[in-house]
Amino acid sequence: MIRSLKLLVLALLMAVCAVAAATTEPSLYSLDDNVKILNSDSLEIELYNASNCNLVQFINYFCGDCRRYAATFKRLSWKLYDWRRVISVIVIDCAQERNVQICRTYNVMQTPTMRFFPPHFRRNETDIGIEIKKREPNEILSQLAEYISNIKFTQREHPNFEPINASDNVFNADEDCSVVGYTVMVYQPKSSTIGRDLIFELLTWPTVTVRIVDNQRLFRNFGLNPVNDKLAIMDCVGNVLSLQPEADTIPAFVASVTDYLQSAGYTSLPPLATTPAPKVSEFNLDEEQFVIMATVLREQPKVYRADLEQAIDQLLFKELAKVKSYKGDKILALQKMINLLRIFNPLNANGKLLMDRIYNYVKSIDYSGELSGDAYHLQVKNIASKLPKVFKSQRYIGCIGSGPFLRGFTCSLWTLFHYLTVQSAKTAVLPPGAVLHTIHGFVSHFFGCRECVDHFLDMAERRKLFDVSTYDEEILWLWSAHNEVNKRLAGDTTEDPKFPKKQYPTPNLCGKCHNPNWNLNEVVSFLKEIYDSKNLSTFGLVTHVGYD
């Protein structure tokens, strides 16, 4: 009676929190970081209407590399706040289902991915932005400066990167001094970028225009010495003053201009106010999470159907749906993954119908044929819409995290893969190694975390994944690979303090597995027991009706 009452309370809490979760979705970034969080509905409108350039980072919130890179990207976006007259910073989370379409449209297969877009960008088949492959802020800034300086801006507040020529009227007597108070002229020799760089450094002075002089003789037009003068400033009534920086360097040029402007009573725009990012562990759990967390930490380890549901839901509607086009090896990898989930389906009765119908759809495509990502996504949603609700889990259970972005999907994916290797061994429907081959195809072609893909493919080659020849070897290969990942990530910033990365199973869970080294026969027996379909827990589901 008491247990039934607890389950009823949990179900009610889940129903309420599901609505709240949709509106309080956590993000790695915020407006305080000089970052706009956009989605499929708003990105292309923003890019087309923008008179500025845009830097867009495509992320997956579950991707450890994206989470680790967030601090670095914030430092970059803070610096780009000073460049806000010419560029804006945008983030799109490809792990959100509403963003699957835009990430597919822009062919974002792995994250983090950064793209540069010029003003008033309109996508076409051959242009989906310029990929920025650098990762260090200073290297990215240098690359952005090169792209931006090649753009001819049209609005008054934007800089002009074109060098002054003899016919240019640099002084405009009709110019409003509150709009352009000063014009800085800087000599930029061939093969130098000192003028370009000075433009970027002085963007925080809104009433200051910087013009590049690539022919030093033009300084004569302003009453300057064409041999010795390299930096000059002209006020809004045409008075010109030669500035004498201490060296021919950007810091010296900036200091010289800044000292003059400050002495004239001008001030630059303030930098972005930044505060240290809160630690993930400082976020409070809601009531539902508190109940789940306490239960999971208290009970012996088990596999929860809710986690398997969450993994399959994300695979079908997000990870597999991000692909722009399936053909050749990609269509084969898709068919194998759907077939694997169909054969060892842990879903409810409607979920079994769902997987059967999706498989019948994708298997009709020949290896030499092609299936668009749009068609796949629409068909899967169409099939699901004609069935009673399949994915009833609203939260992770065994894979719950103690804060945003911890555990969740990646934990549930490992859980699903272990479950599949054990089911394959128990049923012998597929040949040994088939599950690992399918996982390898999924990771190679579809998984959205760039770093995860690289590590897994390295393990596959180093640990000879394709040499696995028995069911027990298949179970042990995945177990050993998972422990390698746990060892690499132990103590990492992405680790959940409530669920530290340990070598599994620990001695207190399986004493016989340690002797003192691993007893592989006992490990296999332990894993077959934990991941047996008969032992799946329905805790956390709204109902257990309809499951075998």
GROMACS .gro file of N, CA, C and O in nm, residues 299-344:
model
  184
  299GLU      N    1   1.899   0.216  -0.368
  299GLU     CA    2   1.877   0.079  -0.414
  299GLU      C    3   2.002   0.019  -0.479
  299GLU      O    4   2.094   0.091  -0.518
  300GLN      N    5   2.000  -0.112  -0.490
  300GLN     CA    6   2.105  -0.182  -0.564
  300GLN      C    7   2.096  -0.142  -0.712
  300GLN      O    8   1.988  -0.109  -0.760
  301PRO      N    9   2.209  -0.142  -0.784
  301PRO     CA   10   2.205  -0.101  -0.925
  301PRO      C   11   2.112  -0.188  -1.007
  301PRO      O   12   2.108  -0.311  -0.990
  302LYS      N   13   2.037  -0.125  -1.093
  302LYS     CA   14   1.947  -0.197  -1.183
  302LYS      C   15   1.929  -0.116  -1.309
  302LYS      O   16   1.968   0.002  -1.316
  303VAL      N   17   1.870  -0.177  -1.408
  303VAL     CA   18   1.844  -0.108  -1.534
  303VAL      C   19   1.697  -0.067  -1.536
  303VAL      O   20   1.607  -0.150  -1.512
  304TYR      N   21   1.673   0.061  -1.567
  304TYR     CA   22   1.538   0.116  -1.566
  304TYR      C   23   1.485   0.129  -1.709
  304TYR      O   24   1.555   0.183  -1.796
  305ARG      N   25   1.364   0.082  -1.728
  305ARG     CA   26   1.302   0.095  -1.861
  305ARG      C   27   1.296   0.243  -1.903
  305ARG      O   28   1.308   0.275  -2.021
  306ALA      N   29   1.277   0.330  -1.806
  306ALA     CA   30   1.267   0.473  -1.838
  306ALA      C   31   1.393   0.523  -1.909
  306ALA      O   32   1.385   0.602  -2.004
  307ASP      N   33   1.510   0.475  -1.866
  307ASP     CA   34   1.634   0.518  -1.929
  307ASP      C   35   1.646   0.463  -2.070
  307ASP      O   36   1.693   0.532  -2.162
  308LEU      N   37   1.604   0.337  -2.089
  308LEU     CA   38   1.607   0.278  -2.223
  308LEU      C   39   1.512   0.353  -2.315
  308LEU      O   40   1.544   0.378  -2.432
  309GLU      N   41   1.396   0.390  -2.263
  309GLU     CA   42   1.300   0.468  -2.343
  309GLU      C   43   1.358   0.603  -2.384
  309GLU      O   44   1.348   0.644  -2.500
  310GLN      N   45   1.420   0.670  -2.288
  310GLN     CA   46   1.478   0.801  -2.318
  310GLN      C   47   1.586   0.790  -2.425
  310GLN      O   48   1.595   0.874  -2.515
  311ALA      N   49   1.667   0.686  -2.417
  311ALA     CA   50   1.774   0.667  -2.516
  311ALA      C   51   1.716   0.644  -2.655
  311ALA      O   52   1.760   0.705  -2.754
  312ILE      N   53   1.616   0.555  -2.664
  312ILE     CA   54   1.557   0.523  -2.795
  312ILE      C   55   1.481   0.643  -2.851
  312ILE      O   56   1.486   0.671  -2.971
  313ASP      N   57   1.411   0.713  -2.765
  313ASP     CA   58   1.338   0.834  -2.807
  313ASP      C   59   1.435   0.934  -2.871
  313ASP      O   60   1.411   0.986  -2.981
  314GLN      N   61   1.548   0.959  -2.803
  314GLN     CA   62   1.645   1.055  -2.857
  314GLN      C   63   1.710   1.003  -2.984
  314GLN      O   64   1.737   1.079  -3.077
  315LEU      N   65   1.736   0.873  -2.990
  315LEU     CA   66   1.796   0.816  -3.110
  315LEU      C   67   1.705   0.833  -3.231
  315LEU      O   68   1.749   0.880  -3.337
  316LEU      N   69   1.579   0.797  -3.215
  316LEU     CA   70   1.486   0.799  -3.329
  316LEU      C   71   1.455   0.939  -3.377
  316LEU      O   72   1.454   0.966  -3.498
  317PHE      N   73   1.429   1.031  -3.283
  317PHE     CA   74   1.376   1.162  -3.320
  317PHE      C   75   1.481   1.273  -3.323
  317PHE      O   76   1.451   1.383  -3.370
  318LYS      N   77   1.601   1.244  -3.276
  318LYS     CA   78   1.704   1.349  -3.275
  318LYS      C   79   1.832   1.304  -3.343
  318LYS      O   80   1.869   1.356  -3.448
  319GLU      N   81   1.901   1.207  -3.284
  319GLU     CA   82   2.033   1.171  -3.337
  319GLU      C   83   2.025   1.118  -3.480
  319GLU      O   84   2.098   1.164  -3.568
  320LEU      N   85   1.939   1.022  -3.505
  320LEU     CA   86   1.928   0.966  -3.640
  320LEU      C   87   1.862   1.065  -3.736
  320LEU      O   88   1.884   1.057  -3.857
  321ALA      N   89   1.784   1.157  -3.683
  321ALA     CA   90   1.709   1.249  -3.769
  321ALA      C   91   1.789   1.371  -3.813
  321ALA      O   92   1.742   1.450  -3.894
  322LYS      N   93   1.912   1.388  -3.761
  322LYS     CA   94   1.991   1.506  -3.797
  322LYS      C   95   2.060   1.492  -3.932
  322LYS      O   96   2.113   1.591  -3.984
  323VAL      N   97   2.061   1.373  -3.985
  323VAL     CA   98   2.135   1.348  -4.109
  323VAL      C   99   2.064   1.414  -4.227
  323VAL      O  100   1.942   1.403  -4.241
  324LYS      N  101   2.139   1.479  -4.312
  324LYS     CA  102   2.079   1.546  -4.427
  324LYS      C  103   2.035   1.447  -4.532
  324LYS      O  104   1.931   1.462  -4.597
  325SER      N  105   2.114   1.340  -4.550
  325SER     CA  106   2.081   1.239  -4.651
  325SER      C  107   2.144   1.107  -4.613
  325SER      O  108   2.260   1.101  -4.573
  326TYR      N  109   2.065   1.000  -4.626
  326TYR     CA  110   2.116   0.865  -4.602
  326TYR      C  111   2.135   0.797  -4.738
  326TYR      O  112   2.042   0.786  -4.817
  327LYS      N  113   2.256   0.751  -4.760
  327LYS     CA  114   2.282   0.671  -4.879
  327LYS      C  115   2.408   0.589  -4.856
  327LYS      O  116   2.491   0.623  -4.772
  328GLY      N  117   2.420   0.479  -4.928
  328GLY     CA  118   2.538   0.394  -4.914
  328GLY      C  119   2.551   0.339  -4.773
  328GLY      O  120   2.457   0.283  -4.716
  329ASP      N  121   2.669   0.359  -4.712
  329ASP     CA  122   2.695   0.306  -4.578
  329ASP      C  123   2.604   0.368  -4.472
  329ASP      O  124   2.573   0.304  -4.371
  330LYS      N  125   2.559   0.490  -4.495
  330LYS     CA  126   2.470   0.554  -4.397
  330LYS      C  127   2.334   0.488  -4.395
  330LYS      O  128   2.275   0.469  -4.287
  331ILE      N  129   2.280   0.453  -4.511
  331ILE     CA  130   2.149   0.387  -4.512
  331ILE      C  131   2.161   0.249  -4.450
  331ILE      O  132   2.071   0.203  -4.379
  332LEU      N  133   2.275   0.182  -4.473
  332LEU     CA  134   2.296   0.050  -4.414
  332LEU      C  135   2.308   0.061  -4.262
  332LEU      O  136   2.250  -0.021  -4.188
  333ALA      N  137   2.380   0.162  -4.214
  333ALA     CA  138   2.394   0.182  -4.070
  333ALA      C  139   2.259   0.214  -4.006
  333ALA      O  140   2.228   0.167  -3.896
  334LEU      N  141   2.177   0.293  -4.074
  334LEU     CA  142   2.043   0.325  -4.024
  334LEU      C  143   1.957   0.200  -4.015
  334LEU      O  144   1.891   0.174  -3.913
  335GLN      N  145   1.958   0.119  -4.119
  335GLN     CA  146   1.878  -0.003  -4.121
  335GLN      C  147   1.920  -0.099  -4.011
  335GLN      O  148   1.836  -0.159  -3.942
  336LYS      N  149   2.049  -0.111  -3.989
  336LYS     CA  150   2.099  -0.203  -3.885
  336LYS      C  151   2.060  -0.155  -3.745
  336LYS      O  152   2.021  -0.236  -3.660
  337MET      N  153   2.069  -0.025  -3.722
  337MET     CA  154   2.033   0.026  -3.590
  337MET      C  155   1.884   0.009  -3.563
  337MET      O  156   1.844  -0.034  -3.454
  338ILE      N  157   1.800   0.043  -3.659
  338ILE     CA  158   1.656   0.027  -3.640
  338ILE      C  159   1.621  -0.120  -3.622
  338ILE      O  160   1.537  -0.156  -3.537
  339ASN      N  161   1.685  -0.207  -3.697
  339ASN     CA  162   1.658  -0.351  -3.685
  339ASN      C  163   1.700  -0.403  -3.548
  339ASN      O  164   1.630  -0.484  -3.487
  340LEU      N  165   1.814  -0.357  -3.498
  340LEU     CA  166   1.861  -0.400  -3.367
  340LEU      C  167   1.762  -0.359  -3.258
  340LEU      O  168   1.729  -0.440  -3.169
  341LEU      N  169   1.714  -0.235  -3.265
  341LEU     CA  170   1.616  -0.189  -3.167
  341LEU      C  171   1.483  -0.262  -3.182
  341LEU      O  172   1.411  -0.282  -3.084
  342ARG      N  173   1.452  -0.302  -3.304
  342ARG     CA  174   1.327  -0.376  -3.328
  342ARG      C  175   1.335  -0.517  -3.268
  342ARG      O  176   1.241  -0.564  -3.203
  343ILE      N  177   1.447  -0.583  -3.286
  343ILE     CA  178   1.460  -0.722  -3.240
  343ILE      C  179   1.461  -0.729  -3.088
  343ILE      O  180   1.395  -0.814  -3.027
  344PHE      N  181   1.539  -0.640  -3.024
  344PHE     CA  182   1.554  -0.645  -2.878
  344PHE      C  183   1.482  -0.528  -2.813
  344PHE      O  184   1.536  -0.460  -2.726
   0.00000   0.00000   0.00000
